[in-house]
Amino acid sequence: MDAFVDIHDVTHIYAGAEDGAPAVEGMSIKVREGEFAAIVGPSGCGKSTVMKLATGLQFPNKGTVIVDGREVDAPVKIAGMAFQNPVMLPWRTTLKNLLLPLEIVQPHRSRLRAHRKEYEARAEALLAQVGLEGQGSKFPWQLSGGMQQRASLCRSLIHEPKLLMLDEPFAALDAFTREELWCIIRDLHAAKRFTVILVTHDLREAVFLADRVFCMSARPGRIIAEREIDLPRPRDLDVTYTQPFIDIVHELRGHIATAREAV
Amino acid sequence: MAARRSRISLILAPWVFTIGFFAIWEVVVRALGVSNFVLPAPSVIAEAIVQYRTQLLFHSYHTMWMTLAGFGLAVIFGLVLGMALGASQIVHAGAYPLLVGFNAIPKVAMVPILVIWFGVGWQAPVLTAFLISFFPIVVNVATGLATIEPETEDVLRALGASKRDIIFKVGIPRSMPYFFGSLKVAITLAYVGSVIAEYNASNVGVGNLMARASADFNVPLIWAALIALAVLGVMMYAATAYAERRMTGWAQRSQFAAQ
Ligand SMILES: Nc1ncnc2c1ncn2[C@@H]1O[C@H](COP(=O)(O)OP(=O)(O)O)[C@@H](O)[C@H]1O
Ligand SMILES: [Mg+2]
């Protein structure tokens, strides 16, 4: 298999870790280009650490991380990220928050000044796609939590990254908003076909969105199960009430339960 | 109706309280026959203000410039040092103990040294104002920079942002409320510094005017100078508070702050 993200036998110990124990150990993940992967596992098992390794924010003590055919030895520059906390900059309007990645990433960085209108139109279009039409001039703190999270998703996609990293982005939202956002991210992925790695502790979310789900053990994190999700696309929210869907969720729950017992 | 009445009372309250304060002062001083030497009545102080108005204006103007010059130096130095401290852990670890030690010295104790170095003149007030007021600016700017949310940093670094990008796009804008907040403290401190140094080591300024007035036992003039200091102090404080509101409105968005 030709992997877009290839994390091979990686062990990582944080420099600041008091006990010197690894956060992840002997960890391997392969994600194909354009694939939607989900990583599930108990909290503190090293899911966020995997994100940091894949984006070059941390470097492994052992093993290799290859993204887009190159070994990662610096921040990757092709990734968009969104977290549980939307981390919008409160002094910028929502639209200006969206433009932030373009002020950093080339070639946009040099083009931004001259093509400002064009980029602003792109940001507005993206806002409209996530149901935030015309909200660009508001400050983030004037938006609800769900709206901020939508804007945060837009910001992670504005520079059309080849790799989208989502670290529990829906965890703090109410159930209805969460399912709305599932559909939004599903449609964005279907339209643009970027590679996604979604970290979550919600098994239904993982099964609904992903092509492939990885289950991690408790700390030190390893992959204890990998499951291809062959439910046909496009998936509707109704699929979450069908038997095949429920069976997969049960199967994964079994893996997680064993992982927790092992502690 | 009731809401409107309470709004009007809120607007009137400061005036009523201020006028009441001086009225009670006047009445008490007259009723008890307190001598002007101990505590002059407000009417006597007002007379002194009118009588010495040119002197008071001249010296206040001078004190204001000494304070603003020292404060300006403190702002520049505080911003630069604060950014260095906030941006580099090494600079922070190395310089912080020194700064804390320096801050522990009562700056009044440095006035004699400044007089030995520069003699009597504008240098001592300006430098005292500077020395006494830069510390809160440094600490606040450094704090604003050093407390960037790790996720914000991750988002930007994963895009390939340099340390410099992060400081300019996030660190500096985010430290502005801390910076402007510290200006209110700094201007007050700078004012204390310049007046104390004028008192001890200058031929002009309100501090010096008070020193001479007290040598002459001219008590009404001392009190008139105190009032001049209060007015000038309020003006400078109000100016920085206004600048803070204008520049960092986004940070004062809560209902709590608006009230
Ligand atoms: N910067 C850090 N320094 C030291 N230890 C860390 C750091 N970040 C995370 N850890 C530790 O590594 C482990 C895995 O963390 P993380 O990847 O954030 O878990 P998850 O996202 O699955 O909840 C945790 O036990 C955590 O305490
Ligand atoms: Mg995490």
Short mmCIF file of N, CA and C in Angstrom, two decimals, chain A residues 52 55-57 75-79 81 83 85 87 89-92 100-101 103-105 109 141 155 159, chain B residues 149-162 164-166 169-171 173-174 249-251 253:
data_model
loop_
_atom_site.label_atom_id
_atom_site.label_comp_id
_atom_site.label_asym_id
_atom_site.label_seq_id
_atom_site.Cartn_x
_atom_site.Cartn_y
_atom_site.Cartn_z
N LYS A 52 0.82 15.28 16.74
CA LYS A 52 2.02 16.13 16.76
C LYS A 52 3.16 15.48 16.01
N THR A 55 2.58 15.84 12.20
CA THR A 55 2.71 17.19 11.65
C THR A 55 4.08 17.79 11.88
N GLY A 56 4.96 17.04 12.52
CA GLY A 56 6.32 17.55 12.74
C GLY A 56 6.41 18.55 13.87
N LEU A 57 5.43 18.52 14.80
CA LEU A 57 5.54 19.38 15.98
C LEU A 57 6.35 18.69 17.06
N PRO A 75 8.22 20.99 10.97
CA PRO A 75 6.77 21.09 10.77
C PRO A 75 6.41 20.97 9.30
N VAL A 76 5.36 20.20 8.98
CA VAL A 76 5.14 19.75 7.60
C VAL A 76 4.67 20.82 6.62
N LYS A 77 4.04 21.86 7.08
CA LYS A 77 3.59 22.99 6.24
C LYS A 77 2.42 22.67 5.33
N ILE A 78 2.00 21.40 5.24
CA ILE A 78 0.88 21.10 4.35
C ILE A 78 -0.35 20.73 5.16
N ALA A 79 -0.26 20.91 6.48
CA ALA A 79 -1.35 20.44 7.33
C ALA A 79 -2.24 21.58 7.78
N MET A 81 -5.03 22.24 10.94
CA MET A 81 -5.37 21.61 12.21
C MET A 81 -6.57 22.28 12.85
N PHE A 83 -8.79 21.89 16.74
CA PHE A 83 -8.79 21.25 18.05
C PHE A 83 -10.15 21.38 18.71
N ASN A 85 -10.70 23.04 21.35
CA ASN A 85 -10.81 24.47 21.62
C ASN A 85 -10.60 25.19 20.28
N VAL A 87 -9.64 28.00 19.41
CA VAL A 87 -8.50 28.94 19.38
C VAL A 87 -8.55 29.98 18.26
N LEU A 89 -8.40 33.95 17.25
CA LEU A 89 -7.77 35.12 17.85
C LEU A 89 -8.85 36.19 18.08
N PRO A 90 -9.07 36.58 19.33
CA PRO A 90 -10.24 37.43 19.63
C PRO A 90 -10.13 38.85 19.07
N TRP A 91 -8.94 39.30 18.69
CA TRP A 91 -8.82 40.67 18.18
C TRP A 91 -9.03 40.73 16.68
N ARG A 92 -9.20 39.58 16.04
CA ARG A 92 -9.46 39.56 14.61
C ARG A 92 -10.91 39.16 14.36
N LEU A 100 -5.68 33.97 8.42
CA LEU A 100 -4.39 33.80 9.12
C LEU A 100 -3.45 32.78 8.47
N PRO A 101 -3.91 31.57 8.15
CA PRO A 101 -2.99 30.61 7.52
C PRO A 101 -2.39 31.14 6.22
N GLU A 103 -1.51 34.07 5.66
CA GLU A 103 -0.43 35.02 5.96
C GLU A 103 0.85 34.28 6.29
N ILE A 104 0.77 32.95 6.41
CA ILE A 104 1.93 32.16 6.80
C ILE A 104 2.42 31.29 5.65
N VAL A 105 1.48 30.59 4.98
CA VAL A 105 1.85 29.56 4.03
C VAL A 105 2.13 30.17 2.65
N ARG A 109 1.21 33.60 1.01
CA ARG A 109 1.80 34.65 1.81
C ARG A 109 2.25 35.83 0.96
N TRP A 141 -15.84 35.99 19.48
CA TRP A 141 -16.56 35.93 20.75
C TRP A 141 -18.01 36.35 20.60
N ARG A 155 -10.87 27.70 8.93
CA ARG A 155 -9.49 28.17 9.00
C ARG A 155 -8.51 27.04 8.69
N HIS A 159 -6.27 27.16 3.26
CA HIS A 159 -5.09 27.09 2.39
C HIS A 159 -5.07 25.78 1.61
N GLU B 149 -1.71 30.31 23.93
CA GLU B 149 -2.25 28.97 24.07
C GLU B 149 -1.43 28.02 23.21
N PRO B 150 -1.05 26.85 23.77
CA PRO B 150 -0.23 25.90 23.01
C PRO B 150 -0.90 25.49 21.70
N GLU B 151 -2.24 25.41 21.70
CA GLU B 151 -2.92 25.01 20.47
C GLU B 151 -2.75 26.06 19.37
N THR B 152 -2.84 27.33 19.75
CA THR B 152 -2.63 28.39 18.76
C THR B 152 -1.25 28.24 18.15
N GLU B 153 -0.28 27.99 19.02
CA GLU B 153 1.08 27.83 18.54
C GLU B 153 1.18 26.62 17.60
N ASP B 154 0.52 25.51 17.99
CA ASP B 154 0.56 24.31 17.15
C ASP B 154 -0.04 24.58 15.78
N VAL B 155 -1.21 25.25 15.76
CA VAL B 155 -1.87 25.54 14.48
C VAL B 155 -0.89 26.27 13.56
N LEU B 156 -0.21 27.28 14.12
CA LEU B 156 0.67 28.11 13.29
C LEU B 156 1.94 27.37 12.91
N ARG B 157 2.50 26.62 13.87
CA ARG B 157 3.75 25.92 13.56
C ARG B 157 3.53 24.84 12.51
N ALA B 158 2.37 24.18 12.57
CA ALA B 158 2.08 23.14 11.57
C ALA B 158 1.92 23.73 10.18
N LEU B 159 1.74 25.05 10.11
CA LEU B 159 1.67 25.72 8.82
C LEU B 159 3.06 26.17 8.37
N GLY B 160 4.05 25.95 9.22
CA GLY B 160 5.40 26.37 8.90
C GLY B 160 5.73 27.77 9.39
N ALA B 161 4.98 28.27 10.36
CA ALA B 161 5.25 29.62 10.88
C ALA B 161 6.56 29.64 11.66
N SER B 162 7.32 30.70 11.48
CA SER B 162 8.55 30.86 12.25
C SER B 162 8.20 31.45 13.61
N ARG B 164 9.22 34.13 14.71
CA ARG B 164 8.97 35.55 14.48
C ARG B 164 7.51 35.77 14.04
N ASP B 165 7.03 34.92 13.13
CA ASP B 165 5.63 34.98 12.70
C ASP B 165 4.71 34.90 13.91
N ILE B 166 5.00 33.92 14.77
CA ILE B 166 4.10 33.68 15.91
C ILE B 166 4.11 34.89 16.84
N LYS B 169 2.19 37.78 14.84
CA LYS B 169 0.77 37.55 14.54
C LYS B 169 -0.04 37.33 15.80
N VAL B 170 0.56 36.69 16.79
CA VAL B 170 -0.21 36.32 17.98
C VAL B 170 0.32 37.00 19.24
N GLY B 171 1.61 36.83 19.49
CA GLY B 171 2.17 37.26 20.77
C GLY B 171 1.95 38.73 21.04
N PRO B 173 -0.10 41.16 19.48
CA PRO B 173 -1.49 41.60 19.66
C PRO B 173 -2.09 41.11 20.97
N ARG B 174 -1.74 39.88 21.34
CA ARG B 174 -2.36 39.30 22.52
C ARG B 174 -1.80 39.91 23.80
N GLY B 249 -10.27 47.24 22.83
CA GLY B 249 -11.70 47.03 23.07
C GLY B 249 -12.07 45.56 23.03
N TRP B 250 -11.41 44.78 22.18
CA TRP B 250 -11.76 43.37 22.05
C TRP B 250 -11.53 42.60 23.34
N ALA B 251 -10.61 43.10 24.18
CA ALA B 251 -10.31 42.36 25.40
C ALA B 251 -11.28 42.72 26.52
N ARG B 253 -14.66 42.70 26.46
CA ARG B 253 -15.95 42.42 25.85
C ARG B 253 -16.98 41.93 26.85
#
